[in-house]
Tab-separated table of C-alpha atoms in Angstrom:
chain	number	residue	atom	x	y	z
A	1	MET	CA	2.731	-19.822	-23.008
A	2	ILE	CA	3.572	-16.229	-22.780
A	3	LEU	CA	3.402	-13.800	-25.648
A	4	VAL	CA	5.412	-10.891	-25.714
A	5	GLN	CA	4.252	-8.688	-28.511
A	6	ASP	CA	6.049	-5.573	-29.735
A	7	VAL	CA	6.976	-4.499	-26.245
A	8	HIS	CA	8.743	-0.982	-25.868
A	9	LYS	CA	9.499	0.589	-22.597
A	10	ARG	CA	10.985	3.843	-21.545
A	11	TYR	CA	10.797	5.417	-18.009
A	12	LYS	CA	9.979	8.829	-16.951
A	13	THR	CA	12.708	10.598	-15.334
A	14	LYS	CA	13.253	13.757	-13.533
A	15	ARG	CA	14.174	15.273	-16.851
A	16	GLY	CA	11.236	14.237	-18.862
A	17	VAL	CA	10.961	10.924	-20.642
A	18	GLY	CA	14.112	8.631	-20.660
A	19	LYS	CA	15.546	6.811	-23.442
A	20	TRP	CA	13.881	3.583	-24.688
A	21	VAL	CA	15.323	0.607	-22.586
A	22	LEU	CA	13.257	-1.759	-24.786
A	23	ARG	CA	12.350	-1.273	-28.403
A	24	GLY	CA	10.094	-3.861	-30.024
A	25	ILE	CA	10.557	-7.196	-28.077
A	26	ASN	CA	8.818	-9.958	-29.659
A	27	LEU	CA	8.785	-13.304	-27.996
A	28	VAL	CA	6.758	-16.590	-27.526
A	29	ILE	CA	8.011	-18.253	-24.432
A	30	PRO	CA	6.580	-21.703	-24.199
A	31	THR	CA	5.800	-23.398	-20.762
A	32	GLY	CA	7.647	-26.229	-19.565
A	33	ARG	CA	11.116	-24.810	-20.951
A	34	SER	CA	13.322	-22.885	-18.517
A	35	VAL	CA	14.772	-19.641	-19.983
A	36	GLY	CA	17.686	-17.773	-19.106
A	37	LEU	CA	17.692	-14.013	-19.969
A	38	ILE	CA	21.025	-12.788	-21.015
A	39	GLY	CA	22.522	-9.103	-21.594
A	40	LYS	CA	24.865	-6.611	-20.141
A	41	ASN	CA	24.036	-4.369	-17.219
A	42	GLY	CA	21.519	-1.944	-18.043
A	43	ALA	CA	20.115	-3.936	-21.089
A	44	GLY	CA	16.682	-4.053	-19.753
A	45	LYS	CA	16.648	-7.624	-18.327
A	46	SER	CA	14.983	-6.641	-15.048
A	47	THR	CA	12.392	-4.436	-16.834
A	48	LEU	CA	11.496	-7.210	-19.252
A	49	LEU	CA	10.999	-9.581	-16.223
A	50	ARG	CA	8.837	-7.189	-14.518
A	51	ILE	CA	6.835	-6.574	-17.539
A	52	ILE	CA	6.399	-10.320	-18.325
A	53	GLY	CA	5.523	-10.628	-14.635
A	54	GLY	CA	2.809	-8.057	-14.975
A	55	VAL	CA	3.981	-5.711	-12.342
A	56	ASP	CA	5.127	-2.897	-14.620
A	57	TYR	CA	3.638	-1.903	-17.880
A	58	PRO	CA	5.059	-1.673	-21.477
A	59	THR	CA	4.986	1.788	-22.903
A	60	LYS	CA	3.825	0.290	-26.180
A	61	GLY	CA	2.806	-3.334	-27.068
A	62	LYS	CA	1.593	-5.993	-24.873
A	63	VAL	CA	2.146	-9.317	-22.940
A	64	VAL	CA	-0.339	-12.280	-23.014
A	65	ARG	CA	-0.031	-14.907	-20.275
A	66	ASN	CA	-1.938	-17.886	-20.898
A	67	CYS	CA	-0.591	-19.632	-17.816
A	68	ARG	CA	-0.037	-18.839	-14.156
A	69	VAL	CA	3.057	-16.718	-13.749
A	70	SER	CA	4.743	-16.067	-10.517
A	71	TRP	CA	5.530	-12.574	-9.300
A	72	PRO	CA	9.329	-11.421	-10.188
A	73	MET	CA	11.451	-12.301	-7.282
A	74	ASN	CA	13.679	-9.380	-7.683
A	75	GLY	CA	13.547	-7.645	-4.331
A	76	GLY	CA	9.975	-6.954	-4.531
A	77	GLY	CA	7.321	-8.621	-2.355
A	78	LEU	CA	9.302	-8.533	0.756
A	79	GLU	CA	8.415	-5.723	3.096
A	80	ALA	CA	11.623	-4.828	5.061
A	81	THR	CA	10.090	-3.998	8.301
A	82	LEU	CA	8.235	-7.164	8.622
A	83	THR	CA	9.819	-10.451	9.688
A	84	GLY	CA	10.223	-13.241	7.288
A	85	ARG	CA	7.298	-15.240	8.866
A	86	GLN	CA	4.962	-12.141	8.667
A	87	ASN	CA	5.928	-11.700	5.166
A	88	ALA	CA	5.231	-15.138	4.395
A	89	LYS	CA	1.774	-15.028	6.012
A	90	PHE	CA	0.921	-11.947	4.157
A	91	THR	CA	1.775	-13.665	0.829
A	92	CYS	CA	-0.164	-16.846	1.633
A	93	ARG	CA	-3.261	-14.677	2.633
A	94	ILE	CA	-3.226	-12.534	-0.511
A	95	HIS	CA	-2.995	-15.794	-2.541
A	96	GLY	CA	-6.199	-16.954	-0.848
A	97	HIS	CA	-4.372	-19.565	1.424
A	98	GLN	CA	-5.900	-18.681	4.776
A	99	ALA	CA	-7.252	-22.240	5.581
A	100	ASP	CA	-3.889	-24.189	5.048
A	101	LEU	CA	-1.899	-21.109	6.242
A	102	GLU	CA	0.280	-23.004	8.922
A	103	GLU	CA	0.995	-25.760	6.830
A	104	ARG	CA	2.337	-23.671	4.015
A	105	ILE	CA	4.334	-21.324	6.399
A	106	GLN	CA	5.868	-24.468	7.615
A	107	ARG	CA	6.895	-25.448	4.197
A	108	ILE	CA	8.228	-22.180	3.576
A	109	GLU	CA	10.411	-22.103	6.762
A	110	ASP	CA	11.723	-25.434	5.978
A	111	PHE	CA	12.637	-24.588	2.667
A	112	ALA	CA	14.119	-21.117	3.256
A	113	GLU	CA	16.348	-22.568	6.130
A	114	LEU	CA	16.657	-19.176	7.742
A	115	GLY	CA	16.633	-20.727	11.453
A	116	THR	CA	15.968	-17.913	13.944
A	117	TYR	CA	16.132	-15.108	11.200
A	118	PHE	CA	12.839	-16.260	10.070
A	119	ASP	CA	11.328	-14.392	12.912
A	120	GLU	CA	13.691	-11.255	12.418
A	121	PRO	CA	12.769	-8.211	10.279
A	122	VAL	CA	13.736	-8.746	6.684
A	123	GLN	CA	15.843	-5.548	6.788
A	124	THR	CA	18.302	-7.480	8.904
A	125	TYR	CA	18.879	-10.119	6.203
A	126	SER	CA	21.904	-10.520	3.826
A	127	SER	CA	21.022	-10.615	0.103
A	128	GLY	CA	21.537	-14.438	0.066
A	129	MET	CA	18.962	-14.681	2.916
A	130	LYS	CA	16.554	-12.691	1.092
A	131	ALA	CA	17.083	-14.768	-1.863
A	132	ARG	CA	16.258	-17.776	0.105
A	133	LEU	CA	13.212	-16.458	1.436
A	134	GLN	CA	11.877	-15.271	-1.955
A	135	PHE	CA	12.648	-18.505	-3.601
A	136	ALA	CA	10.897	-20.590	-0.704
A	137	LEU	CA	8.040	-18.143	-0.961
A	138	SER	CA	7.234	-18.478	-4.709
A	139	MET	CA	7.807	-22.199	-4.464
A	140	ALA	CA	5.170	-22.421	-1.930
A	141	PHE	CA	2.463	-21.789	-4.688
A	142	ASP	CA	1.717	-23.679	-7.853
A	143	PHE	CA	2.781	-21.483	-10.807
A	144	ASP	CA	3.439	-22.646	-14.300
A	145	VAL	CA	6.217	-20.164	-14.724
A	146	TYR	CA	8.481	-18.735	-12.057
A	147	ILE	CA	10.261	-15.578	-12.666
A	148	SER	CA	13.457	-15.113	-11.024
A	149	ASP	CA	15.756	-12.005	-11.183
A	150	GLU	CA	19.117	-13.159	-9.791
A	151	ALA	CA	17.330	-14.496	-6.775
A	152	THR	CA	17.932	-18.097	-7.603
A	153	ALA	CA	21.666	-17.521	-8.154
A	154	ALA	CA	22.087	-15.439	-5.205
A	155	GLY	CA	22.042	-18.154	-2.604
A	156	ASP	CA	25.095	-20.174	-1.634
A	157	ALA	CA	26.114	-23.369	-3.187
A	158	THR	CA	23.969	-25.637	-0.996
A	159	PHE	CA	21.024	-23.358	-1.633
A	160	VAL	CA	21.442	-23.480	-5.268
A	161	LYS	CA	21.712	-27.236	-5.289
A	162	LYS	CA	18.464	-27.220	-3.281
A	163	ALA	CA	16.718	-24.749	-5.755
A	164	GLN	CA	17.719	-26.906	-8.553
A	165	LYS	CA	16.346	-30.002	-7.065
A	166	ALA	CA	13.058	-28.453	-6.338
A	167	PHE	CA	12.942	-27.414	-10.143
A	168	ASP	CA	13.984	-30.730	-11.231
A	169	ASP	CA	11.215	-32.234	-9.076
A	170	ALA	CA	8.601	-29.740	-10.586
A	171	VAL	CA	10.041	-30.131	-14.050
A	172	ASN	CA	6.807	-31.607	-15.492
A	173	ARG	CA	4.761	-29.102	-14.080
A	174	ALA	CA	6.742	-25.542	-14.003
A	175	SER	CA	9.413	-23.788	-15.809
A	176	LEU	CA	11.607	-20.830	-14.752
A	177	ILE	CA	12.541	-17.433	-16.488
A	178	MET	CA	15.694	-16.214	-14.802
A	179	VAL	CA	18.439	-13.657	-15.072
A	180	ALA	CA	21.967	-14.694	-13.998
A	181	HIS	CA	25.518	-13.589	-14.812
A	182	ASN	CA	27.067	-16.854	-13.992
A	183	GLU	CA	27.118	-19.115	-16.907
A	184	ALA	CA	27.480	-22.274	-14.943
A	185	LYS	CA	24.173	-21.704	-13.143
A	186	LEU	CA	22.412	-20.604	-16.186
A	187	LYS	CA	23.383	-23.691	-17.989
A	188	SER	CA	22.218	-26.017	-15.189
A	189	PHE	CA	18.870	-24.287	-14.766
A	190	CYS	CA	17.919	-23.385	-18.304
A	191	GLN	CA	17.346	-25.196	-21.593
A	192	SER	CA	16.721	-21.943	-23.936
A	193	GLY	CA	18.053	-18.442	-23.942
A	194	ILE	CA	16.923	-14.758	-24.754
A	195	PHE	CA	19.829	-12.527	-25.558
A	196	LEU	CA	18.800	-8.867	-25.020
A	197	TYR	CA	21.031	-6.474	-27.174
A	198	ASN	CA	20.241	-2.762	-27.942
A	199	GLY	CA	16.684	-2.897	-26.767
A	200	LYS	CA	15.829	-6.092	-28.788
A	201	ALA	CA	15.670	-9.636	-27.908
A	202	ILE	CA	16.743	-12.815	-29.851
A	203	TRP	CA	15.508	-16.311	-28.917
A	204	TYR	CA	17.741	-19.092	-28.707
A	205	GLU	CA	16.673	-22.584	-28.543
A	206	LYS	CA	19.752	-23.654	-26.808
A	207	ILE	CA	21.208	-21.722	-23.829
A	208	ASP	CA	24.827	-22.328	-25.252
A	209	ASP	CA	23.939	-20.447	-28.480
A	210	ALA	CA	22.626	-17.511	-26.416
A	211	LEU	CA	25.797	-17.361	-24.349
A	212	ALA	CA	27.856	-17.528	-27.136
A	213	ALA	CA	26.129	-14.726	-28.892
A	214	TYR	CA	26.403	-12.704	-25.620
A	215	ARG	CA	30.072	-13.516	-25.189
A	216	GLU	CA	30.658	-12.405	-29.027
A	217	SER	CA	28.804	-9.049	-28.319
A	218	ILE	CA	31.018	-8.054	-25.599
A	219	GLN	CA	34.403	-8.865	-27.309
B	1	MET	CA	-9.018	-20.328	-10.429
B	2	ALA	CA	-10.558	-17.861	-7.681
B	3	SER	CA	-12.936	-15.315	-9.000
B	4	PRO	CA	-11.745	-11.652	-8.923
B	5	ILE	CA	-14.034	-10.868	-5.952
B	6	ALA	CA	-12.555	-13.466	-4.038
B	7	ASN	CA	-9.066	-12.368	-4.957
B	8	THR	CA	-9.965	-9.032	-4.047
B	9	PHE	CA	-11.172	-9.995	-0.586
B	10	SER	CA	-8.064	-12.226	0.130
B	11	VAL	CA	-5.999	-9.105	-0.685
B	12	TRP	CA	-7.983	-6.848	1.513
B	13	HIS	CA	-7.820	-9.657	4.324
B	14	GLY	CA	-3.944	-9.770	4.005
B	15	LEU	CA	-3.385	-6.043	3.974
B	16	PHE	CA	-5.908	-5.391	6.791
B	17	LEU	CA	-4.077	-7.664	9.076
B	18	ARG	CA	-0.723	-6.207	7.891
B	19	GLU	CA	-1.804	-2.635	8.227
B	20	THR	CA	-3.398	-3.191	11.693
B	21	LEU	CA	-0.091	-4.705	12.979
B	22	ASP	CA	1.883	-1.959	11.550
B	23	ARG	CA	-0.461	0.728	13.251
B	24	PHE	CA	-0.765	-0.758	16.575
B	25	PHE	CA	2.815	-2.572	16.827
B	26	GLY	CA	4.862	-0.974	14.179
B	27	CYS	CA	7.057	0.603	16.840
B	28	ARG	CA	7.584	0.282	20.357
B	29	MET	CA	4.325	1.424	22.160
B	30	ALA	CA	2.825	2.253	18.858
B	31	TRP	CA	-0.574	1.596	20.335
B	32	ALA	CA	-0.046	3.970	23.050
B	33	TRP	CA	0.923	6.815	21.123
B	34	LEU	CA	-2.321	6.507	19.011
B	35	ILE	CA	-4.128	7.054	22.289
B	36	PHE	CA	-1.685	9.816	23.927
B	37	GLU	CA	-1.445	11.883	20.894
B	38	PRO	CA	-5.198	13.187	20.896
B	39	VAL	CA	-5.523	12.886	24.803
B	40	ILE	CA	-2.558	15.282	25.330
B	41	HIS	CA	-3.685	17.494	22.647
B	42	MET	CA	-7.184	17.583	24.287
B	43	SER	CA	-5.788	18.208	27.552
B	44	LEU	CA	-3.648	20.982	26.849
B	45	ILE	CA	-6.778	22.805	25.115
B	46	ALA	CA	-8.981	22.009	28.010
B	47	VAL	CA	-6.230	23.511	30.354
B	48	TYR	CA	-6.432	26.624	28.201
B	49	VAL	CA	-10.055	26.684	28.079
B	50	ALA	CA	-10.336	26.345	31.813
B	51	ALA	CA	-7.903	29.092	32.384
B	52	ARG	CA	-9.938	31.408	30.059
B	53	ARG	CA	-13.426	30.384	31.497
B	54	GLY	CA	-15.740	33.098	32.356
B	55	SER	CA	-14.440	35.348	29.596
B	56	GLY	CA	-17.033	34.366	27.245
B	57	GLY	CA	-15.953	31.820	24.460
B	58	VAL	CA	-18.356	28.910	23.477
B	59	GLY	CA	-21.263	30.658	25.134
B	60	THR	CA	-24.755	29.696	26.385
B	61	ASN	CA	-24.930	26.834	28.781
B	62	LEU	CA	-22.713	24.356	26.651
B	63	PRO	CA	-20.663	21.789	28.142
B	64	VAL	CA	-17.396	23.109	26.885
B	65	LEU	CA	-15.098	20.354	27.462
B	66	GLU	CA	-17.498	17.847	25.600
B	67	TRP	CA	-18.059	20.249	22.961
B	68	LEU	CA	-14.354	20.435	22.409
B	69	ILE	CA	-13.801	16.552	22.663
B	70	VAL	CA	-16.637	15.800	20.243
B	71	GLY	CA	-15.150	18.594	17.524
B	72	LEU	CA	-11.426	17.383	18.143
B	73	MET	CA	-12.347	13.673	17.692
B	74	VAL	CA	-14.130	14.249	14.335
B	75	PHE	CA	-11.371	16.277	13.154
B	76	PHE	CA	-8.437	13.963	14.429
B	77	PHE	CA	-10.545	11.271	12.540
B	78	PHE	CA	-10.361	13.239	9.273
B	79	ARG	CA	-6.701	14.254	10.004
B	80	ARG	CA	-5.514	10.724	10.597
B	81	ALA	CA	-7.490	8.954	7.968
B	82	ALA	CA	-6.293	11.493	5.191
B	83	LEU	CA	-2.627	11.189	6.275
B	84	GLN	CA	-2.722	7.517	6.475
B	85	THR	CA	-4.269	7.245	3.000
B	86	GLN	CA	-1.751	9.684	1.519
B	87	HIS	CA	1.133	7.564	2.459
B	88	SER	CA	-0.490	4.229	1.849
B	89	VAL	CA	0.927	3.741	-1.583
B	90	ASP	CA	4.593	4.669	-0.454
B	91	SER	CA	4.508	2.367	2.481
B	92	ASN	CA	3.109	-0.646	0.787
B	93	LYS	CA	5.543	-0.318	-2.334
B	94	ALA	CA	6.917	-3.662	-1.872
B	95	PHE	CA	3.653	-5.509	-2.060
B	96	PHE	CA	3.020	-3.918	-5.510
B	97	ALA	CA	5.255	-6.987	-6.827
B	98	PHE	CA	2.188	-9.068	-6.492
B	99	ARG	CA	-0.083	-8.587	-9.325
B	100	GLN	CA	-3.324	-8.850	-7.377
B	101	VAL	CA	-2.409	-5.913	-5.022
B	102	LYS	CA	-3.447	-2.593	-6.359
B	103	PRO	CA	-3.056	0.886	-5.178
B	104	ASN	CA	-6.752	1.507	-4.350
B	105	ASP	CA	-6.642	-1.667	-2.345
B	106	VAL	CA	-3.785	-0.307	0.024
B	107	ALA	CA	-5.583	3.101	0.276
B	108	LEU	CA	-9.049	1.916	1.110
B	109	VAL	CA	-7.755	-0.803	3.602
B	110	ARG	CA	-5.573	1.514	5.260
B	111	SER	CA	-8.065	4.109	5.946
B	112	THR	CA	-10.518	1.624	7.086
B	113	VAL	CA	-7.811	0.469	9.679
B	114	GLU	CA	-7.604	4.102	10.763
B	115	ALA	CA	-11.474	4.086	11.242
B	116	PHE	CA	-11.255	0.996	13.381
B	117	SER	CA	-8.671	2.478	15.472
B	118	MET	CA	-10.355	5.786	15.880
B	119	PHE	CA	-13.472	3.997	16.973
B	120	LEU	CA	-11.465	2.220	19.651
B	121	ILE	CA	-10.110	5.375	20.830
B	122	ALA	CA	-13.294	7.266	20.561
B	123	THR	CA	-14.998	4.373	22.698
B	124	MET	CA	-12.388	4.328	25.346
B	125	LEU	CA	-12.617	8.162	25.710
B	126	ALA	CA	-16.467	8.003	25.996
B	127	LEU	CA	-16.222	5.481	28.564
B	128	VAL	CA	-13.659	7.306	30.599
B	129	GLY	CA	-15.752	10.369	30.213
B	130	ILE	CA	-18.990	8.763	31.417
B	131	ILE	CA	-17.092	7.339	34.381
B	132	CYS	CA	-16.011	10.657	35.177
B	133	GLY	CA	-19.478	12.183	34.834
B	134	TYR	CA	-19.493	13.945	31.700
B	135	LYS	CA	-22.278	13.664	29.098
B	136	MET	CA	-20.686	11.709	26.387
B	137	ILE	CA	-23.702	9.907	24.894
B	138	PRO	CA	-25.278	11.445	21.750
B	139	HIS	CA	-28.994	11.769	21.876
B	140	ASP	CA	-28.901	11.267	18.060
B	141	PRO	CA	-26.399	8.294	17.635
B	142	LEU	CA	-27.577	7.711	14.014
B	143	ILE	CA	-26.150	11.080	12.864
B	144	VAL	CA	-22.976	10.566	14.775
B	145	ILE	CA	-22.520	7.169	12.744
B	146	VAL	CA	-23.371	8.777	9.373
B	147	VAL	CA	-21.201	11.714	9.899
B	148	CYS	CA	-18.429	9.321	10.851
B	149	LEU	CA	-18.885	7.414	7.537
B	150	LEU	CA	-18.996	10.419	5.558
B	151	VAL	CA	-15.899	11.682	7.189
B	152	TRP	CA	-14.136	8.499	6.469
B	153	ALA	CA	-15.195	8.956	2.749
B	154	LEU	CA	-13.971	12.445	2.653
B	155	ALA	CA	-10.702	11.684	4.280
B	156	THR	CA	-10.077	8.791	1.944
B	157	GLY	CA	-10.939	10.796	-1.247
B	158	TYR	CA	-8.889	13.735	0.133
B	159	GLY	CA	-5.880	11.531	0.914
B	160	MET	CA	-6.195	9.504	-2.305
B	161	ILE	CA	-6.143	12.631	-4.414
B	162	THR	CA	-3.179	14.400	-2.572
B	163	CYS	CA	-1.574	10.952	-2.805
B	164	VAL	CA	-1.701	11.225	-6.793
B	165	ILE	CA	-0.640	14.839	-6.639
B	166	MET	CA	2.126	14.281	-4.405
B	167	ARG	CA	3.524	11.607	-6.577
B	168	LEU	CA	3.202	13.840	-9.736
B	169	VAL	CA	4.628	16.863	-8.069
B	170	PRO	CA	6.401	15.710	-4.764
B	171	GLU	CA	7.067	19.499	-3.639
B	172	THR	CA	3.257	19.680	-2.883
B	173	GLY	CA	3.596	17.417	0.131
B	174	HIS	CA	4.914	20.492	2.009
B	175	LEU	CA	1.606	22.412	1.092
B	176	PHE	CA	-0.644	19.584	2.228
B	177	MET	CA	0.971	19.310	5.556
B	178	VAL	CA	0.831	23.043	6.035
B	179	MET	CA	-2.830	23.176	4.947
B	180	MET	CA	-3.915	20.931	7.832
B	181	MET	CA	-3.384	23.838	10.287
B	182	PRO	CA	-5.715	26.309	8.754
B	183	LEU	CA	-8.277	23.444	8.111
B	184	TYR	CA	-8.192	22.720	11.770
B	185	ILE	CA	-8.915	26.285	12.952
B	186	LEU	CA	-11.349	27.213	10.307
B	187	SER	CA	-13.534	24.129	10.663
B	188	GLY	CA	-14.405	25.245	14.050
B	189	THR	CA	-12.604	22.854	16.034
B	190	ILE	CA	-11.511	24.990	19.020
B	191	ILE	CA	-12.992	28.309	18.069
B	192	PRO	CA	-16.783	28.215	17.507
B	193	LEU	CA	-17.577	29.474	14.163
B	194	ALA	CA	-20.423	31.589	15.676
B	195	MET	CA	-17.590	33.816	16.956
B	196	PHE	CA	-16.545	34.930	13.491
B	197	PRO	CA	-18.438	37.905	11.797
B	198	ALA	CA	-21.388	36.738	9.602
B	199	SER	CA	-19.801	37.626	6.255
B	200	ILE	CA	-16.760	35.411	7.022
B	201	ARG	CA	-19.076	32.680	8.549
B	202	ASP	CA	-20.832	32.300	5.126
B	203	ILE	CA	-17.574	31.668	3.506
B	204	LEU	CA	-16.240	29.153	6.090
B	205	MET	CA	-19.478	27.235	5.814
B	206	TYR	CA	-18.202	25.983	2.268
B	207	ASN	CA	-15.736	23.863	4.093
B	208	PRO	CA	-17.428	20.328	4.489
B	209	MET	CA	-15.440	19.686	7.712
B	210	ALA	CA	-17.261	22.756	9.437
B	211	HIS	CA	-20.674	20.908	8.491
B	212	ALA	CA	-19.199	17.512	9.692
B	213	LEU	CA	-18.133	19.024	13.047
B	214	GLU	CA	-21.389	21.095	13.452
B	215	LEU	CA	-23.557	17.982	12.834
B	216	ALA	CA	-21.803	15.646	15.099
B	217	ARG	CA	-21.971	18.283	18.203
B	218	SER	CA	-25.554	18.921	17.405
B	219	SER	CA	-26.390	15.342	17.745
B	220	PHE	CA	-24.561	15.132	21.160
B	221	PHE	CA	-25.985	18.420	22.741
B	222	TYR	CA	-29.529	19.505	22.824
B	223	PRO	CA	-30.525	22.225	22.399
B	224	TYR	CA	-27.687	23.373	20.187
B	225	HIS	CA	-27.839	26.647	18.220
B	226	SER	CA	-25.429	25.590	15.458
B	227	MET	CA	-24.593	27.079	12.024
B	228	ASN	CA	-27.380	25.085	10.322
B	229	PRO	CA	-24.858	22.521	8.871
B	230	SER	CA	-26.299	20.306	6.317
B	231	LEU	CA	-25.875	16.510	6.081
B	232	SER	CA	-26.526	16.403	2.263
B	233	TYR	CA	-23.951	19.132	1.692
B	234	LEU	CA	-21.427	17.050	3.551
B	235	ALA	CA	-22.405	14.005	1.646
B	236	VAL	CA	-22.217	15.350	-1.771
B	237	TRP	CA	-18.553	16.463	-0.709
B	238	SER	CA	-17.546	13.024	0.747
B	239	VAL	CA	-18.975	10.916	-2.145
B	240	SER	CA	-17.420	13.305	-4.826
B	241	LEU	CA	-14.129	13.303	-3.286
B	242	LEU	CA	-14.172	9.702	-2.735
B	243	LEU	CA	-15.324	8.956	-6.449
B	244	ALA	CA	-12.675	11.523	-7.628
B	245	GLY	CA	-9.876	9.901	-5.550
B	246	LEU	CA	-10.732	6.366	-6.988
B	247	LEU	CA	-10.670	7.988	-10.560
B	248	MET	CA	-7.238	9.450	-9.843
B	249	PHE	CA	-6.034	6.240	-8.795
B	250	LYS	CA	-7.284	4.553	-11.590
B	251	LEU	CA	-6.034	7.137	-14.121
B	252	PHE	CA	-2.504	7.132	-12.476
B	253	HIS	CA	-2.392	3.580	-11.752
B	254	LYS	CA	0.981	2.944	-13.639
B	255	ARG	CA	2.540	6.071	-12.045
B	256	LEU	CA	1.708	5.149	-8.394
B	257	ILE	CA	3.277	1.573	-8.944
B	258	GLU	CA	6.251	2.520	-10.912
B	259	ARG	CA	9.558	2.427	-9.133
């Protein structure tokens, strides 16, 4: 379970403090339920994901994680000058998997299906390839909740199918918190939804209801 | 679930390998430039000194070349470790996506990698020097080791403090870059501090790097009439700066990892 308690966030900008991006988010996100995060561009979806993932901090309020939460897969975690393999090795090592490194790297390589690009620097990757690698990397570790910002949705159709299968296989042990703008993808991955609007979050038990609320707000 | 200490060691292990790879093979012939830069620098100064030989300078019976090399190496160690630490947070930004990677990890590991790299270079230079018949073995190796450790702490602390300041006020980066030059001269790297007037010398000896250089030299050459450098003075500076650096990283932790 992840508890989000009265989370406020604003960033410092060159001209002092910026405006509030999040203003009082209260959520209880149960484990074992995949959740789609919906909202306009700039609604604070990525910010909230980063705060839930523990790599950014709320200006006010707090997040309690009672489960193993993955790092947010949004662009972070990959060093552009290193190859896919080097990034994979680094990620395995900092998670304490030195002993079974080879085996895990093999799993990541197989899952990402990057071919010879696995040994090329990440800066040469397309966004879809980066998404594949990021997804493969986080799936190589056992988390209770995986956090994905567009990453899962950025791959092509074959990869999305594969990612979905990986999640279906892991459905009893893991869930997903994801951001996506594609309704079909959200529906196929998630059961519940969070709708972000004006810095507040509304929890919907069913993803369809969250999508309906979102559609209503942009009309 | 692994203990916090085990986690930290895993992170250090991963970062150490990544940083070593980056330092030695980050670009084409990166390892060669690591060696050539100080060697070219030393050669130019050696040529200058040789050209001026006889017109005074370092003074009584001192092996000029060895005197220069020891001082330059200690100063290079400080400069490199400080600069590497200063930019450690920027060049590892991507990895702060992992909760277990903290800014102080990257700073400490990076400057440790620099210490290893300088150790390799210094050993190679010393071997070449010995083969060529120069006196490159300290008569008091323990002092050399302690001075190196203290210079490491000094550089790391300085690097961490300036890293935070540069994050808060980016323009100060120019200042810190310019400051290295006067520090180089005023630490007595190429001009012996003994050549300055006594009144100025007293002020110059407030600089901990002047102590570090003199201590390192006096453990190589005997007898060596130095400026009475104090190991404890250097140690107080080193430990204070390192602690201050760690404290700054702790206080500004959020600002450092913020995008």
